[in-house]
CSV table of N, CA, C and O in Angstrom, one decimal:
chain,number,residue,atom,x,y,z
A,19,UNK,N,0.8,-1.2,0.0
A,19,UNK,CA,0.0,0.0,0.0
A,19,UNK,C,0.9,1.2,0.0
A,19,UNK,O,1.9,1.4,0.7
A,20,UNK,N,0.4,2.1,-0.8
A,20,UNK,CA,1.2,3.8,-1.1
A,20,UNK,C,0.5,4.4,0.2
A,20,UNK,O,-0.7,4.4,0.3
A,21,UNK,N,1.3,5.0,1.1
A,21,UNK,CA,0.2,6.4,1.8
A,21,UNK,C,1.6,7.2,1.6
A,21,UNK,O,2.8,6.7,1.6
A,22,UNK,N,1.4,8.2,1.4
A,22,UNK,CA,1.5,9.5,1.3
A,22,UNK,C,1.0,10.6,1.9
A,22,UNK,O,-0.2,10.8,1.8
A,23,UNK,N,2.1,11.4,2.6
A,23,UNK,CA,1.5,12.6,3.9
A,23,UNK,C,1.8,13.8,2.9
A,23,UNK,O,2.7,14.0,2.1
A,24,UNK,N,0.8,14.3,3.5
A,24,UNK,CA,0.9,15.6,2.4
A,24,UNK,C,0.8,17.0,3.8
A,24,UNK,O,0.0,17.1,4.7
A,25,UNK,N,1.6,17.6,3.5
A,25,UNK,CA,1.8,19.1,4.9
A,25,UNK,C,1.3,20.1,4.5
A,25,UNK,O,2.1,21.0,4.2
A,26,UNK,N,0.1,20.4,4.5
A,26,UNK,CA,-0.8,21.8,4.4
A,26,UNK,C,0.1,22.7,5.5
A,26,UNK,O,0.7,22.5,6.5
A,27,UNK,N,-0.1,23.9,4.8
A,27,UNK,CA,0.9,24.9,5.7
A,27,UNK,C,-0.8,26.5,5.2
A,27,UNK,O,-1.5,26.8,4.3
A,28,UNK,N,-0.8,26.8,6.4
A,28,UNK,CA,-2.1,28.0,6.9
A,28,UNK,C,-1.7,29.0,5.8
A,28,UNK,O,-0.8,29.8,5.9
A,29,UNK,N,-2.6,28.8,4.5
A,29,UNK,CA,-2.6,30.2,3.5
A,29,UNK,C,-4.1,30.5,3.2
A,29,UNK,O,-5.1,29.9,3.3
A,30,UNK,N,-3.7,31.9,2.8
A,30,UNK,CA,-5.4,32.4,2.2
A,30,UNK,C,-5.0,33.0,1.2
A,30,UNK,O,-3.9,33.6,1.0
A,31,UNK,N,-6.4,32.9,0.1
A,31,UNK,CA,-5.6,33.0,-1.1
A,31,UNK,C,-4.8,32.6,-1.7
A,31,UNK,O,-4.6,33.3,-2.7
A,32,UNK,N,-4.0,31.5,-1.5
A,32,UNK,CA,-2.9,31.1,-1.6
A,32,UNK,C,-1.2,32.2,-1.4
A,32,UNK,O,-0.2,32.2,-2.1
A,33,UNK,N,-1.5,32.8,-0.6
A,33,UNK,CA,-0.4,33.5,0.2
A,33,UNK,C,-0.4,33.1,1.6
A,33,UNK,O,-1.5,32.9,2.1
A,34,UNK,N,0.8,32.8,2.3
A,34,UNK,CA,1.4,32.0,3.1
A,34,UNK,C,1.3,33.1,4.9
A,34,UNK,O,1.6,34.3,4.6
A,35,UNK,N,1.2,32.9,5.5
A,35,UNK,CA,1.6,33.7,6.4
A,35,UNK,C,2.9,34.8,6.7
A,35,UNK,O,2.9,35.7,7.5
A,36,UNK,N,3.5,34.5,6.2
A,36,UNK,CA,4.7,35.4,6.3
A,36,UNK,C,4.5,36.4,5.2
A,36,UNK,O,5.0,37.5,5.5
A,37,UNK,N,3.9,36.5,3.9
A,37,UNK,CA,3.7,37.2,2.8
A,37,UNK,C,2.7,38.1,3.7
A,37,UNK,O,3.1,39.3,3.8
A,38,UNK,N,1.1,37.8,4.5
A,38,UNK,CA,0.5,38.4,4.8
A,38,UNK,C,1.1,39.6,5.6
A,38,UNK,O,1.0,40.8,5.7
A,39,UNK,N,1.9,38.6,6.4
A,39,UNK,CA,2.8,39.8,7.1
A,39,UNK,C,3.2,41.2,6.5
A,39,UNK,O,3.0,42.4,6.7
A,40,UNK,N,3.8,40.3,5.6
A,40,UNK,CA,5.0,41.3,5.0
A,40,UNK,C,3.5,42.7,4.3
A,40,UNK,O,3.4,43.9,4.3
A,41,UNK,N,2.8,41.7,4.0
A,41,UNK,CA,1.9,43.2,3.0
A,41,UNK,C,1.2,44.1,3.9
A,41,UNK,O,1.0,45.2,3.7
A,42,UNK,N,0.8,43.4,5.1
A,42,UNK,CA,0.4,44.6,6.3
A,42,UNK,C,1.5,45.4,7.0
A,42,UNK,O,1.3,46.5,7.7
A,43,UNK,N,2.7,44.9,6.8
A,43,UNK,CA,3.8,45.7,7.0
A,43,UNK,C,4.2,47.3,6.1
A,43,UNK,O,4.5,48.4,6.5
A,44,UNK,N,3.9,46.6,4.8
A,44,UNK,CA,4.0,47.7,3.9
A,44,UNK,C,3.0,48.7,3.7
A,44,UNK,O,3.1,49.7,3.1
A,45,UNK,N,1.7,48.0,4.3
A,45,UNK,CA,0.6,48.7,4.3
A,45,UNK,C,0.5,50.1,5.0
A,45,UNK,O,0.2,51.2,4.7
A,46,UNK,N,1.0,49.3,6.7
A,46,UNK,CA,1.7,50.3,7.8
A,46,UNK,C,2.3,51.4,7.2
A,46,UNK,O,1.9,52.5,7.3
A,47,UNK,N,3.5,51.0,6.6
A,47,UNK,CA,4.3,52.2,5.9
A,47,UNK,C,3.6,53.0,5.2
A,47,UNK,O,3.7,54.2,5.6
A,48,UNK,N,2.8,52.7,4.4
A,48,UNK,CA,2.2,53.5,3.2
A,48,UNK,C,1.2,54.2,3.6
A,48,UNK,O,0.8,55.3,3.2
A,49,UNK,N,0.5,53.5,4.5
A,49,UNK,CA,-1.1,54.0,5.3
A,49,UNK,C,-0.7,55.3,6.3
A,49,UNK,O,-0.9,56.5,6.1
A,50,UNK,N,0.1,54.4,7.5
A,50,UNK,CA,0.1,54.7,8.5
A,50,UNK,C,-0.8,54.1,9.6
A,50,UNK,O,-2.0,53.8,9.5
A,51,UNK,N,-0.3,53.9,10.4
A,51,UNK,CA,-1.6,53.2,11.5
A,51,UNK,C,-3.1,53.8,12.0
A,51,UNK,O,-4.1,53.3,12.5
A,52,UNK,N,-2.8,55.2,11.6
A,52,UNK,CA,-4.2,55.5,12.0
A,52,UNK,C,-4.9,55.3,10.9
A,52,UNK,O,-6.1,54.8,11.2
A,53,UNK,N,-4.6,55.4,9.6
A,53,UNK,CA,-5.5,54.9,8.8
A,53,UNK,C,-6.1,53.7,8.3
A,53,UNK,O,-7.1,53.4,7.8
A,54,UNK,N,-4.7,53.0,8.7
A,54,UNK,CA,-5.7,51.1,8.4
A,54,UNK,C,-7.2,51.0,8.9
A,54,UNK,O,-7.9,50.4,8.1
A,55,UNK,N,-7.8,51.5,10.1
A,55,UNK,CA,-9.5,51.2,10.7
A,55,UNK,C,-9.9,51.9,9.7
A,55,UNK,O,-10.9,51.3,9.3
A,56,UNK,N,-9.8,52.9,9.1
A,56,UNK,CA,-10.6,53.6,8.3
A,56,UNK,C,-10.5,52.6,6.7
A,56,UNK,O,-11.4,52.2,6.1
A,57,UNK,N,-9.5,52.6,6.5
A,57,UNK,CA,-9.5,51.6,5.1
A,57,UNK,C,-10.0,50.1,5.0
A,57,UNK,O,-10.5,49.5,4.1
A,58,UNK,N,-9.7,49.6,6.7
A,58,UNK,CA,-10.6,48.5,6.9
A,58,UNK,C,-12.2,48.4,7.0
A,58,UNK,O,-13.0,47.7,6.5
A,59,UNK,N,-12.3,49.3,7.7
A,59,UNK,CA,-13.7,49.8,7.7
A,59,UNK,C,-14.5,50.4,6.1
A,59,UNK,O,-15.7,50.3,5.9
A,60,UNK,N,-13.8,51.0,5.1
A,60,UNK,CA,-13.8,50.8,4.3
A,60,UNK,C,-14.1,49.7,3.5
A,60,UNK,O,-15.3,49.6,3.1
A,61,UNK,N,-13.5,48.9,3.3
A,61,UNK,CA,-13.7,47.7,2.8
A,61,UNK,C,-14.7,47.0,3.2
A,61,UNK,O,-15.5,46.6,2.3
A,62,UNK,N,-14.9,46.5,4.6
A,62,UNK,CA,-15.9,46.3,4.7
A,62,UNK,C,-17.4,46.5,4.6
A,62,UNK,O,-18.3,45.7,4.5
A,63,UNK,N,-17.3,47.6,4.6
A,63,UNK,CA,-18.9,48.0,4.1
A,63,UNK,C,-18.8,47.9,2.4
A,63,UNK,O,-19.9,47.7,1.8
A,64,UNK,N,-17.6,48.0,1.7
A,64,UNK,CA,-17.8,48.0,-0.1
A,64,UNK,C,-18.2,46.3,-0.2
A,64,UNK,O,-19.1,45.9,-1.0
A,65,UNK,N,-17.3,45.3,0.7
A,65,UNK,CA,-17.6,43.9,0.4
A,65,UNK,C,-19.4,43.4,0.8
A,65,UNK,O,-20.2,42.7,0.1
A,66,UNK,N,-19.5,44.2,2.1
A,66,UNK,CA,-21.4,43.6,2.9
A,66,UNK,C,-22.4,44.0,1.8
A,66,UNK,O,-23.5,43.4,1.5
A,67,UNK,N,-21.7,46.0,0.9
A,67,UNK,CA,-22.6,46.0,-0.4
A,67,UNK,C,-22.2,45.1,-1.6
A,67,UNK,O,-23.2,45.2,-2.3
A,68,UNK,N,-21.5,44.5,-2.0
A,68,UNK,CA,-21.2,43.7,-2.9
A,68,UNK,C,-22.3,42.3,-2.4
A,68,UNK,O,-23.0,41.7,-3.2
A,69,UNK,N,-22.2,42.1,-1.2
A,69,UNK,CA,-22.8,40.7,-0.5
A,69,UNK,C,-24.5,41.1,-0.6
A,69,UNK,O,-25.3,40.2,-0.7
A,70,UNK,N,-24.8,42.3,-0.5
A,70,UNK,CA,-26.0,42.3,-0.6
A,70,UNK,C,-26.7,42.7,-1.5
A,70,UNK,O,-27.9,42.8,-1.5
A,71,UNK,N,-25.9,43.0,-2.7
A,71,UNK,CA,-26.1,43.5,-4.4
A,71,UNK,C,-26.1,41.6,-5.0
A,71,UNK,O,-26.7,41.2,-6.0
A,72,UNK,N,-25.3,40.7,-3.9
A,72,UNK,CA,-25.3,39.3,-5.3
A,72,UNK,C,-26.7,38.9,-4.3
A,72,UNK,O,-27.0,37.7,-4.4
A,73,UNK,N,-27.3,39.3,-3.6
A,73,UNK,CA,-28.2,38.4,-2.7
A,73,UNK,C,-29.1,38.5,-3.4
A,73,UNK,O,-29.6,37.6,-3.9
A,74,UNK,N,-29.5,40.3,-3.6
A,74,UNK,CA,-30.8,40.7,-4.1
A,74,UNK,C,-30.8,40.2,-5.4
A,74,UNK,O,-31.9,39.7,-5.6
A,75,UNK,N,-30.0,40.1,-6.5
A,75,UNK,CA,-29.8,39.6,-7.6
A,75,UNK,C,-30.9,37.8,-7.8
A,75,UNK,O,-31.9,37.5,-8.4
A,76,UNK,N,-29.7,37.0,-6.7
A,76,UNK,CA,-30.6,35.8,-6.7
A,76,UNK,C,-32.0,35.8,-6.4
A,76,UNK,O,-32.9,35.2,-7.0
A,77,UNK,N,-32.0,37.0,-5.2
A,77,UNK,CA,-33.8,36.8,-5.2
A,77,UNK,C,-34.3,37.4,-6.4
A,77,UNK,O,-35.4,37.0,-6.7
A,78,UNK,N,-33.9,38.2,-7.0
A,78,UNK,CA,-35.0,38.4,-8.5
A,78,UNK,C,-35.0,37.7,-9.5
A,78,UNK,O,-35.8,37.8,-10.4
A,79,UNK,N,-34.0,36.8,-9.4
A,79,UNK,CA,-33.8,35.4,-10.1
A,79,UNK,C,-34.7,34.5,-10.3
A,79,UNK,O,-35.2,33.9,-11.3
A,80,UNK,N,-34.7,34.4,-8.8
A,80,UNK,CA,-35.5,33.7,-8.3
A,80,UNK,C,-37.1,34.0,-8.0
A,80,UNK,O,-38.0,33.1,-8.2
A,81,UNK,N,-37.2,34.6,-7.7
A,81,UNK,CA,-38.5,35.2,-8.4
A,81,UNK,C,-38.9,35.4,-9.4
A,81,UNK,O,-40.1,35.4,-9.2
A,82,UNK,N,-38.6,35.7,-10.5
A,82,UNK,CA,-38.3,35.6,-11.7
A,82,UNK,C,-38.8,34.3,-12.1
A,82,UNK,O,-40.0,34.1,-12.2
A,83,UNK,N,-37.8,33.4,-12.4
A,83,UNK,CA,-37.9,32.3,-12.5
A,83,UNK,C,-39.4,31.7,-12.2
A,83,UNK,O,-40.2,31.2,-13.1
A,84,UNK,N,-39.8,32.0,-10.6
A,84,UNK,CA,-41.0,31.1,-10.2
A,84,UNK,C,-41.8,31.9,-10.7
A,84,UNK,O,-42.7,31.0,-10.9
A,85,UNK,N,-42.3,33.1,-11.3
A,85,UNK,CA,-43.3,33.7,-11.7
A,85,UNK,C,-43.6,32.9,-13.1
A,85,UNK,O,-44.7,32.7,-13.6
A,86,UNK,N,-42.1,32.3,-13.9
A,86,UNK,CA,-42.4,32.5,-15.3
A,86,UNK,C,-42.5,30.6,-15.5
A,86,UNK,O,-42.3,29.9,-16.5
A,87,UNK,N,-42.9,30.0,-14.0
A,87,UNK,CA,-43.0,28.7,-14.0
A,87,UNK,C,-42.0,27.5,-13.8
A,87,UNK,O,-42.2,26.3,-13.6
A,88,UNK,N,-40.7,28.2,-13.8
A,88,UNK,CA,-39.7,27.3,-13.6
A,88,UNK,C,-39.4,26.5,-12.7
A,88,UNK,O,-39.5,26.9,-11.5
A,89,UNK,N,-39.0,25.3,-12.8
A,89,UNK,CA,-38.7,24.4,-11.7
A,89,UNK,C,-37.5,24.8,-10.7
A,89,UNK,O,-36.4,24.4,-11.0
A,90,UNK,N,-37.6,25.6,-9.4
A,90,UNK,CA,-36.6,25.9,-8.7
A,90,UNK,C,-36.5,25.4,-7.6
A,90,UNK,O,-35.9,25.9,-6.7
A,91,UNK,N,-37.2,24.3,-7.4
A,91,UNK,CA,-37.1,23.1,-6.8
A,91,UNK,C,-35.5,22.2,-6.3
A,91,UNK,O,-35.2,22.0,-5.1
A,92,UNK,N,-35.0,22.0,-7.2
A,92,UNK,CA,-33.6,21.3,-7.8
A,92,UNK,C,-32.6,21.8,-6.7
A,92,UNK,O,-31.8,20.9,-6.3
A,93,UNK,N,-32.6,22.8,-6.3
A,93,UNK,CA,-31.6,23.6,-5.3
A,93,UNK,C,-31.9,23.4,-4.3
A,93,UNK,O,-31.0,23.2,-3.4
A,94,UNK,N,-33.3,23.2,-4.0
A,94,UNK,CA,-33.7,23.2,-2.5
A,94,UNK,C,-33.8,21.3,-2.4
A,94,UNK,O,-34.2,20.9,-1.3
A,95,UNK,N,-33.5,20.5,-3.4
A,95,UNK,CA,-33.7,19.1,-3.2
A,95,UNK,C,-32.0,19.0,-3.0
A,95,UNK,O,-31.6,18.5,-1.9
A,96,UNK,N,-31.1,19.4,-3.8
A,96,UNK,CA,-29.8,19.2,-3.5
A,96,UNK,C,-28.8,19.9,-2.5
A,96,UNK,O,-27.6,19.7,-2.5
A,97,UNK,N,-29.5,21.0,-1.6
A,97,UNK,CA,-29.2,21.5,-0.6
A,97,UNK,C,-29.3,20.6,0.9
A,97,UNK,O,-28.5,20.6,1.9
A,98,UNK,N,-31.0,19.6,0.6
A,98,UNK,CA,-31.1,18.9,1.2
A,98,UNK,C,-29.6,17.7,1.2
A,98,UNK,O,-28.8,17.6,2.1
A,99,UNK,N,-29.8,16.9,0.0
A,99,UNK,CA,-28.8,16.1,0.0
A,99,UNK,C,-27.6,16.3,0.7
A,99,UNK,O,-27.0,15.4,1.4
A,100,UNK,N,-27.0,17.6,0.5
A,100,UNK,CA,-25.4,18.4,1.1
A,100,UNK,C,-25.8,18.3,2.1
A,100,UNK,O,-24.7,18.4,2.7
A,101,UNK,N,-26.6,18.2,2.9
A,101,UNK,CA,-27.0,18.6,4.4
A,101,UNK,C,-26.6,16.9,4.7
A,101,UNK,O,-25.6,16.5,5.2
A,102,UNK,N,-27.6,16.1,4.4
A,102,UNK,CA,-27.7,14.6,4.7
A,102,UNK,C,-26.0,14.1,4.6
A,102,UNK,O,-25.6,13.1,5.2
A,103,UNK,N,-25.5,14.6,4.1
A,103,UNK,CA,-24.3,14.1,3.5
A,103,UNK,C,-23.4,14.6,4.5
A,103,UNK,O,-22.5,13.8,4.9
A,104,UNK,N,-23.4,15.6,5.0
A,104,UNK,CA,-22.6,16.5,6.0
A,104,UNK,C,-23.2,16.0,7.5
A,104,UNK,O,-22.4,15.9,8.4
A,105,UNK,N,-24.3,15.9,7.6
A,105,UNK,CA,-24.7,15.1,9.2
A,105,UNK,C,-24.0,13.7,9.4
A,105,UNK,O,-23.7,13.2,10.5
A,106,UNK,N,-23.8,13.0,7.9
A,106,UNK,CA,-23.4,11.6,8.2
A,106,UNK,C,-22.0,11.7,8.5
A,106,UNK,O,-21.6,11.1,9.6
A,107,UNK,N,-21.3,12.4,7.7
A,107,UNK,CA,-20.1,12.8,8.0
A,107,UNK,C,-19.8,13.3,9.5
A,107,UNK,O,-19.0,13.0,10.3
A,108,UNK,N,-20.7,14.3,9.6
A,108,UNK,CA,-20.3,14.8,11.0
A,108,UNK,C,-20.7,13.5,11.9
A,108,UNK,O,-20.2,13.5,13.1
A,109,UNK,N,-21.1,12.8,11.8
A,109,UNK,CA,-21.6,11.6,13.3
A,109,UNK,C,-20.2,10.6,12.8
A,109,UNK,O,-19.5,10.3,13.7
A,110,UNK,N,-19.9,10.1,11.5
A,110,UNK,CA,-19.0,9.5,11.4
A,110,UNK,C,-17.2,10.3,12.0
A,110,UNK,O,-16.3,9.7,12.5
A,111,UNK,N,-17.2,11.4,11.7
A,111,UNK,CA,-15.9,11.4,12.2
A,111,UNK,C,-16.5,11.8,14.1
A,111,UNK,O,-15.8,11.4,15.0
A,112,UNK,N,-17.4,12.6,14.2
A,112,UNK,CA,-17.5,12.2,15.7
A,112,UNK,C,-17.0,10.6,16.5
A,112,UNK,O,-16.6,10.5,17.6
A,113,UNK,N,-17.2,9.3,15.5
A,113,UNK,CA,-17.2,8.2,16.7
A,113,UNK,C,-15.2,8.3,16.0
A,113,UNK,O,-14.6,7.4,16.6
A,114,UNK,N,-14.7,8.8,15.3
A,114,UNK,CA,-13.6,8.7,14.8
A,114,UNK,C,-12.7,9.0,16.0
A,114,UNK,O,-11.9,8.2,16.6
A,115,UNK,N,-13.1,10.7,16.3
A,115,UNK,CA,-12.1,11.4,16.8
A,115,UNK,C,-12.8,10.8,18.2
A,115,UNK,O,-12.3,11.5,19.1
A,116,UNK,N,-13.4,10.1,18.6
A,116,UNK,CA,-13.6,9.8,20.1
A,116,UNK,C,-13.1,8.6,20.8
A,116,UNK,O,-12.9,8.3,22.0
A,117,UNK,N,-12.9,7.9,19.6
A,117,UNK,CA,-11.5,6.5,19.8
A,117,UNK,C,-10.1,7.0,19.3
A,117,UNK,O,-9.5,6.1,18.7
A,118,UNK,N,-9.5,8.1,19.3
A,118,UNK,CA,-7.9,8.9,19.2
A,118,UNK,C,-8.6,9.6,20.7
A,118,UNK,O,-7.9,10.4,21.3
């Protein structure tokens, strides 16, 4: 039998922790520290309206759709399934991690 370990190392976006660093470092420089809360705070409200421009989108979609008869059913049957699929999983590695 082959096993093979494979070593995940903590990135987002595929940038590594020490990169993060480094770009909040240069941020510092270029910002200044009083300004990061404001640039963060920034951003955050441009991403919650981006989050609530793709929401309303689906719902007119989706309304849309059910007015002109379409079956949107399909999502709410395979949403189910993801769910069923993820409770088995969660009870199965539950008795996993409780015998380690």
């Amino acid at each position: 039998m082959y096993f093979c370990t494979v070593i995940q190392h903590s990135t987002f976006l595929f940038i590594s922790g020490t990169e993060i660093a480094f770009i909040l470092f240069i941020a510092i420089m270029v910002f200044g520290a009083d300004k990061l809360p404001e640039i963060a705070r920034g951003l955050g409200k441009g991403m919650r309206t981006l989050k609530d421009a793709t929401n309303d989108i689906k719902h007119e979609i989706t309304k849309t759709a059910e007015s002109h008869g379409v079956d949107t059913s399909i999502t709410k049957d395979v949403k189910e399934e993801i769910d069923k699929v993820k409770d088995d999983l969660e009870d199965f590695t539950g008795s996993v991690k409780r015998k380690f």
